[in-house]
Coordinates of N, CA and C in Angstrom, one line a residue:
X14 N 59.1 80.3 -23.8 CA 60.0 80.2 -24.9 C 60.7 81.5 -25.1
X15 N 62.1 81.6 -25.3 CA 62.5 82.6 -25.5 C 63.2 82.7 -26.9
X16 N 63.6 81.9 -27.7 CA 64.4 81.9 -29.0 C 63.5 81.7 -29.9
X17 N 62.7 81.7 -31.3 CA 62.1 82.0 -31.9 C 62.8 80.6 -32.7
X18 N 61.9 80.0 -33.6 CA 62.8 79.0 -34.3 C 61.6 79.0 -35.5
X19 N 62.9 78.6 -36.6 CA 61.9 78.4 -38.0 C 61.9 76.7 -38.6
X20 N 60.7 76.5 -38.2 CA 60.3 75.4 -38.5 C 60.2 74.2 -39.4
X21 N 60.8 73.5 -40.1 CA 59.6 73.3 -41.5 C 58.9 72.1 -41.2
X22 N 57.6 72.5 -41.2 CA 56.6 71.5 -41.6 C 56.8 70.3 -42.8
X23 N 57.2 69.0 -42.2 CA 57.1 68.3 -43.7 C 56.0 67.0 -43.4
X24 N 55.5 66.6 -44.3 CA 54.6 65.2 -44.3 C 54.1 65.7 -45.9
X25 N 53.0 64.4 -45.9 CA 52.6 64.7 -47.5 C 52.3 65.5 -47.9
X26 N 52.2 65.7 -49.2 CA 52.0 66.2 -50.5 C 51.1 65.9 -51.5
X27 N 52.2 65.3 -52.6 CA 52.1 64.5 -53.6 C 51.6 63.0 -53.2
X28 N 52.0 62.6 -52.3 CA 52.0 61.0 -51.5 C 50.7 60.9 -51.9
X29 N 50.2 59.6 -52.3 CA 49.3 58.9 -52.3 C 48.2 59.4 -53.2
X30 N 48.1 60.6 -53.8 CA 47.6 61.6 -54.3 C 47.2 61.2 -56.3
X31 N 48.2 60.7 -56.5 CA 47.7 60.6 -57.8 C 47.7 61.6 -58.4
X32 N 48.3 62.5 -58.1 CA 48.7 63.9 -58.7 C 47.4 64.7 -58.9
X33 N 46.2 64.2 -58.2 CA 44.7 64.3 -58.1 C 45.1 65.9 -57.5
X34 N 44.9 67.0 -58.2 CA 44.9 68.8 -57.8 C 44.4 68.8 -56.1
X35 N 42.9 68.2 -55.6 CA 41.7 68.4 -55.1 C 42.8 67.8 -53.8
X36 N 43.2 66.4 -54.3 CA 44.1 65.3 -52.7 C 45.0 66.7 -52.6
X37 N 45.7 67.1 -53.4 CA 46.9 67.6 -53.0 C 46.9 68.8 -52.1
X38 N 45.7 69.8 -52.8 CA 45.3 70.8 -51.8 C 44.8 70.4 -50.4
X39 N 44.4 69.5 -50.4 CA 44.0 68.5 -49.0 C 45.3 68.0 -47.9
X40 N 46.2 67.6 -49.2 CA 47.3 67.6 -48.4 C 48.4 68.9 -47.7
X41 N 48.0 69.8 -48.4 CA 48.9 71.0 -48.2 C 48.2 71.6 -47.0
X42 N 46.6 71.8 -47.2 CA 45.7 71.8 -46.0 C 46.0 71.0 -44.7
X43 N 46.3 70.2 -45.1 CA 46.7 69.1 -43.2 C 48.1 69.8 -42.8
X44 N 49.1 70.5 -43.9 CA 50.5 71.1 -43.6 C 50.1 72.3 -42.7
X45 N 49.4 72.8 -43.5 CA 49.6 74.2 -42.9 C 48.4 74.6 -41.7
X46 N 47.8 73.3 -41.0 CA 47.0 73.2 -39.8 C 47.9 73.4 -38.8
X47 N 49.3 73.0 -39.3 CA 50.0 73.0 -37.7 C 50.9 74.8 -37.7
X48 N 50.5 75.1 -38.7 CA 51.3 76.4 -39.2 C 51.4 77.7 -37.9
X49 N 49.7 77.6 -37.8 CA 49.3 78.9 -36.6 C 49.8 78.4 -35.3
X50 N 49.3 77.1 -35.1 CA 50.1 76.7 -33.6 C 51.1 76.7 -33.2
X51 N 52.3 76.7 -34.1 CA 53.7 76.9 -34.0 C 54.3 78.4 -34.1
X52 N 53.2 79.2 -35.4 CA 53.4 80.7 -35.3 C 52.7 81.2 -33.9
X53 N 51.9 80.9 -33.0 CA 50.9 81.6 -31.9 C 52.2 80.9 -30.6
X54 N 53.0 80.7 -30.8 CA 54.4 79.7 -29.7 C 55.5 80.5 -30.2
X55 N 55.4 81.8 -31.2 CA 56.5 82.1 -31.4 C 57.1 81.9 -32.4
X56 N 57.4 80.6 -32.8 CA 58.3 80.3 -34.5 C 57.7 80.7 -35.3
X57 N 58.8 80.8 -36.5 CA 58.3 80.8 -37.8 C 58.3 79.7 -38.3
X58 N 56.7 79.2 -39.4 CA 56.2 78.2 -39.5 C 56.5 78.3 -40.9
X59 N 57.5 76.7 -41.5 CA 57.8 77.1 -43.1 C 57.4 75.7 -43.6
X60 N 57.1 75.7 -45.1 CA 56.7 74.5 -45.6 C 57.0 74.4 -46.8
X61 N 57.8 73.6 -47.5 CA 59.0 74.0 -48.6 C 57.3 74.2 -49.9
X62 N 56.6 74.0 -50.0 CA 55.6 73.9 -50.8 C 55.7 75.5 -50.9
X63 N 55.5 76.0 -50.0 CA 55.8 77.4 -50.0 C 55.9 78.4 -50.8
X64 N 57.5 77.7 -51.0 CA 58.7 78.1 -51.9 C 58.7 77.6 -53.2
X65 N 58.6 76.3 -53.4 CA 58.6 76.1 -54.5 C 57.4 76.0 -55.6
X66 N 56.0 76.0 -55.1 CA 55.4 75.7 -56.2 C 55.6 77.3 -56.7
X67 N 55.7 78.6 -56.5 CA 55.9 79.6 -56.8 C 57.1 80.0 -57.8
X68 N 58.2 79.3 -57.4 CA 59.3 79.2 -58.1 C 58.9 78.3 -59.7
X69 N 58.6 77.1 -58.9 CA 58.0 76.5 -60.5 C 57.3 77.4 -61.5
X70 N 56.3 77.9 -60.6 CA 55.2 78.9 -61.9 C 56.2 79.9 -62.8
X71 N 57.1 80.3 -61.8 CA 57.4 81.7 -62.0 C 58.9 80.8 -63.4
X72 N 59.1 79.9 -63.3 CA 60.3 79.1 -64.0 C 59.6 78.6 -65.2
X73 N 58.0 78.7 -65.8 CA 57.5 78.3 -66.7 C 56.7 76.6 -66.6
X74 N 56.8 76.0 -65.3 CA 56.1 74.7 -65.3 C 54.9 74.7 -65.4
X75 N 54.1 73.7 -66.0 CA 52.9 73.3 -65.9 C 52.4 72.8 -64.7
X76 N 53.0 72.4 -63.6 CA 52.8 72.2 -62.1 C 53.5 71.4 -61.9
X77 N 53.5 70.2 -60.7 CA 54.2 68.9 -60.2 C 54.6 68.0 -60.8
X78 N 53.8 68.0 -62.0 CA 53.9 66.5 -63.0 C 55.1 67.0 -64.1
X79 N 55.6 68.5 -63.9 CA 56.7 69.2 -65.2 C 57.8 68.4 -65.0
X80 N 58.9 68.3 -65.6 CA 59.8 67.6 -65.5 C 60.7 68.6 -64.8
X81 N 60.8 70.0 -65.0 CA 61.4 70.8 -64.1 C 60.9 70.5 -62.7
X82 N 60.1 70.1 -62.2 CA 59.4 70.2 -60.8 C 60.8 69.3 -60.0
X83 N 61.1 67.8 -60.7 CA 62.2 67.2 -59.9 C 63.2 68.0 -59.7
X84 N 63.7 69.5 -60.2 CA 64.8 69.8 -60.4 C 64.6 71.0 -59.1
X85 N 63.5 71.4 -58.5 CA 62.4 72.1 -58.0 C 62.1 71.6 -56.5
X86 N 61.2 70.7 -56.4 CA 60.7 70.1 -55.3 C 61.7 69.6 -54.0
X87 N 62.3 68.9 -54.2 CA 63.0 68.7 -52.9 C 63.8 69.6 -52.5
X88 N 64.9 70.0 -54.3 CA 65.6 70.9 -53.5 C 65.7 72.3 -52.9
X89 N 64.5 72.5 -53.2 CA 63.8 73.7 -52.4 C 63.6 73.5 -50.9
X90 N 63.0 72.1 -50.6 CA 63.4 71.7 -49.0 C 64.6 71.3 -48.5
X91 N 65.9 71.2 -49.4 CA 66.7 70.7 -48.9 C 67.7 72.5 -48.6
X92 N 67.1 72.8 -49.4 CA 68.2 74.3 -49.3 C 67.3 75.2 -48.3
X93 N 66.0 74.9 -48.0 CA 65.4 75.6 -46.6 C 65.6 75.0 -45.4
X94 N 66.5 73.5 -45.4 CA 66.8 73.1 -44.0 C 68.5 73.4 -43.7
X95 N 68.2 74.1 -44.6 CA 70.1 75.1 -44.2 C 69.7 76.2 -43.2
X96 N 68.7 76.3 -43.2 CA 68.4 77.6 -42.5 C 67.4 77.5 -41.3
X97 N 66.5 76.0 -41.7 CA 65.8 75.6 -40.3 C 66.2 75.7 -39.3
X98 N 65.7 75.7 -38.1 CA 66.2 75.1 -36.6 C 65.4 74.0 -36.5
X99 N 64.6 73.2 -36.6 CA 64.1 72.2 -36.6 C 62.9 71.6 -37.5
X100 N 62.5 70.6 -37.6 CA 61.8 70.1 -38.6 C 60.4 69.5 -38.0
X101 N 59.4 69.7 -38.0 CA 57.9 69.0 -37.5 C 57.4 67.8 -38.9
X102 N 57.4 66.9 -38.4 CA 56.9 65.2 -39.0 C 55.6 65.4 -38.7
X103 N 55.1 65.5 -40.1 CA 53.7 65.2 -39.8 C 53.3 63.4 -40.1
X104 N 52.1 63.4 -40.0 CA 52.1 61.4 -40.2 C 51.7 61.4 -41.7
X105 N 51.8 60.2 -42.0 CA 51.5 60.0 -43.6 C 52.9 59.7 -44.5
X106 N 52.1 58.6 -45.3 CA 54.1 57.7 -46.0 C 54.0 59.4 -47.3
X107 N 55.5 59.8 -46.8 CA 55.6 60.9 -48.1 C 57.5 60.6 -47.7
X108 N 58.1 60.5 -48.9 CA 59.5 60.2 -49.4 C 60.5 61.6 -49.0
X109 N 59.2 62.7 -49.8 CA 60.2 64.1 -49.6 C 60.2 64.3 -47.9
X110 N 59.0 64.2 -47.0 CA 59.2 64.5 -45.8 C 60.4 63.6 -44.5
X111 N 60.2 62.2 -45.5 CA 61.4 61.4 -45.2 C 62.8 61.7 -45.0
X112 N 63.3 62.4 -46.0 CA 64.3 63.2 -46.9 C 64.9 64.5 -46.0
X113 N 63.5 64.9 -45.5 CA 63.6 66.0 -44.7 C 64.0 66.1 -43.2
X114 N 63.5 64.4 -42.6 CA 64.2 64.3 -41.8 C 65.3 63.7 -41.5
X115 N 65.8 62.9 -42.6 CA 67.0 62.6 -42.7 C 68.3 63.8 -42.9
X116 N 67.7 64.5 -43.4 CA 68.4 66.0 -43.6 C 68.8 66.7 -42.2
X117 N 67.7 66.9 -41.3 CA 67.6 67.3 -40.4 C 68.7 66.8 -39.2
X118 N 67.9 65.1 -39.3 CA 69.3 64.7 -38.5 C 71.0 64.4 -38.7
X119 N 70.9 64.4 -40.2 CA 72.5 65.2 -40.8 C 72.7 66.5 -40.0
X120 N 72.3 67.1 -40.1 CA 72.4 68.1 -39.7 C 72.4 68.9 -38.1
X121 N 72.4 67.9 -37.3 CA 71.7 67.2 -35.8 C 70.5 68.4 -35.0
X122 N 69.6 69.2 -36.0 CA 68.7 69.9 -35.6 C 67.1 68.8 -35.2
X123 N 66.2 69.2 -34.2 CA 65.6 68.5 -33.7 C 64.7 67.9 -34.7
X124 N 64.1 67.0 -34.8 CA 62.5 66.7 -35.2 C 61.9 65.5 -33.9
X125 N 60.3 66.4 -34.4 CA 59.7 66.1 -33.7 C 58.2 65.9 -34.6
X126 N 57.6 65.1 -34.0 CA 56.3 64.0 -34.8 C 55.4 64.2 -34.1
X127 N 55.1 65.5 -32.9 CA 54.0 65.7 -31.9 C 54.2 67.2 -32.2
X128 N 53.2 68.0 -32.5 CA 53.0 69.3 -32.3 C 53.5 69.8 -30.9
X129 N 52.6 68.8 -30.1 CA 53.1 69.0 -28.7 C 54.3 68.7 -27.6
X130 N 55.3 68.1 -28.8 CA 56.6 68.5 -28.1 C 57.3 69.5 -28.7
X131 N 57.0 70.2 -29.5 CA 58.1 71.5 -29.6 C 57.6 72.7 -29.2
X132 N 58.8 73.0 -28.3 CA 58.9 73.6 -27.6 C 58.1 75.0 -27.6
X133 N 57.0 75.7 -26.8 CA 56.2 76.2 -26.7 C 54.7 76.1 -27.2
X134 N 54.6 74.8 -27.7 CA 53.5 74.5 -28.2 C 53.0 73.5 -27.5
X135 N 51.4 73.7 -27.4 CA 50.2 73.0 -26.7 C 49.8 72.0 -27.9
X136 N 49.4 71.0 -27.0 CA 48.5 69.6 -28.1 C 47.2 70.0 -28.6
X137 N 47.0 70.3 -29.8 CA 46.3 70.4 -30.3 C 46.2 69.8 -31.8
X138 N 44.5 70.0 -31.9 CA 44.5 68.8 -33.3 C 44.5 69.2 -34.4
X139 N 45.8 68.4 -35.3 CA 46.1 69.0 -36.5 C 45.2 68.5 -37.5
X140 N 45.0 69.7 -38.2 CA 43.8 69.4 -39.2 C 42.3 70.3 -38.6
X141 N 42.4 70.5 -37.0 CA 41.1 71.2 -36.8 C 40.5 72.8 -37.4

């Protein structure tokens, strides 16, 4: 691989979670399993969670459930796929990661739903 590409990881979150703190960090944990294998290939590995729950703190929210958070959450991913080169689908029903690939293919930058088809990266198991 020669071109370096910045990534964003999207799949759940919030999804199915119940706004339950313990699911969510569970969920953020399954995100950022594919994080090293994409940074050890070269890219830079991004995950709008990233960005925004930081922003929220720093903006006065009480966390996901604030009503600032809608003004917060997506569009934090949608203003980081201005800048992506491609987008990695992880599995699991989540709306914002939906959003993210419809964005993407607006935008006609790749996604891909296998760790192991983008480009410089080996199959390995996410979550290990």
């Amino acid at each position: 691989m020669t071109t370096p590409l910045m990534i964003l990881i999207a799949g759940p979150y919030r999804s199915g979670t119940d706004d339950d703190p313990a699911l969510m960090a569970a969920n953020l944990a399954a995100l950022e399993s594919a994080a090293w294998p994409l940074f050890a290939a070269g890219h830079l590995p991004m995950i709008g969670e990233w960005v925004a729950l930081p922003v929220l703190t720093s903006a006065g929210a009480t966390g996901v459930t604030d009503p600032l958070a809608e003004q917060v959450m997506y569009p934090t991913a949608q203003r980081l796929l201005q800048h992506c080169d491609g987008v990695l689908r992880l599995p699991g029903a989540s709306r914002g990661a939906d959003q993210d690939v419809a964005i993407a293919r607006e935008r006609g930058i790749p996604v891909w739903f296998r760790l192991a088809d983008v480009p410089g990266c080996e199959e390995v198991p996410l979550g290990a």
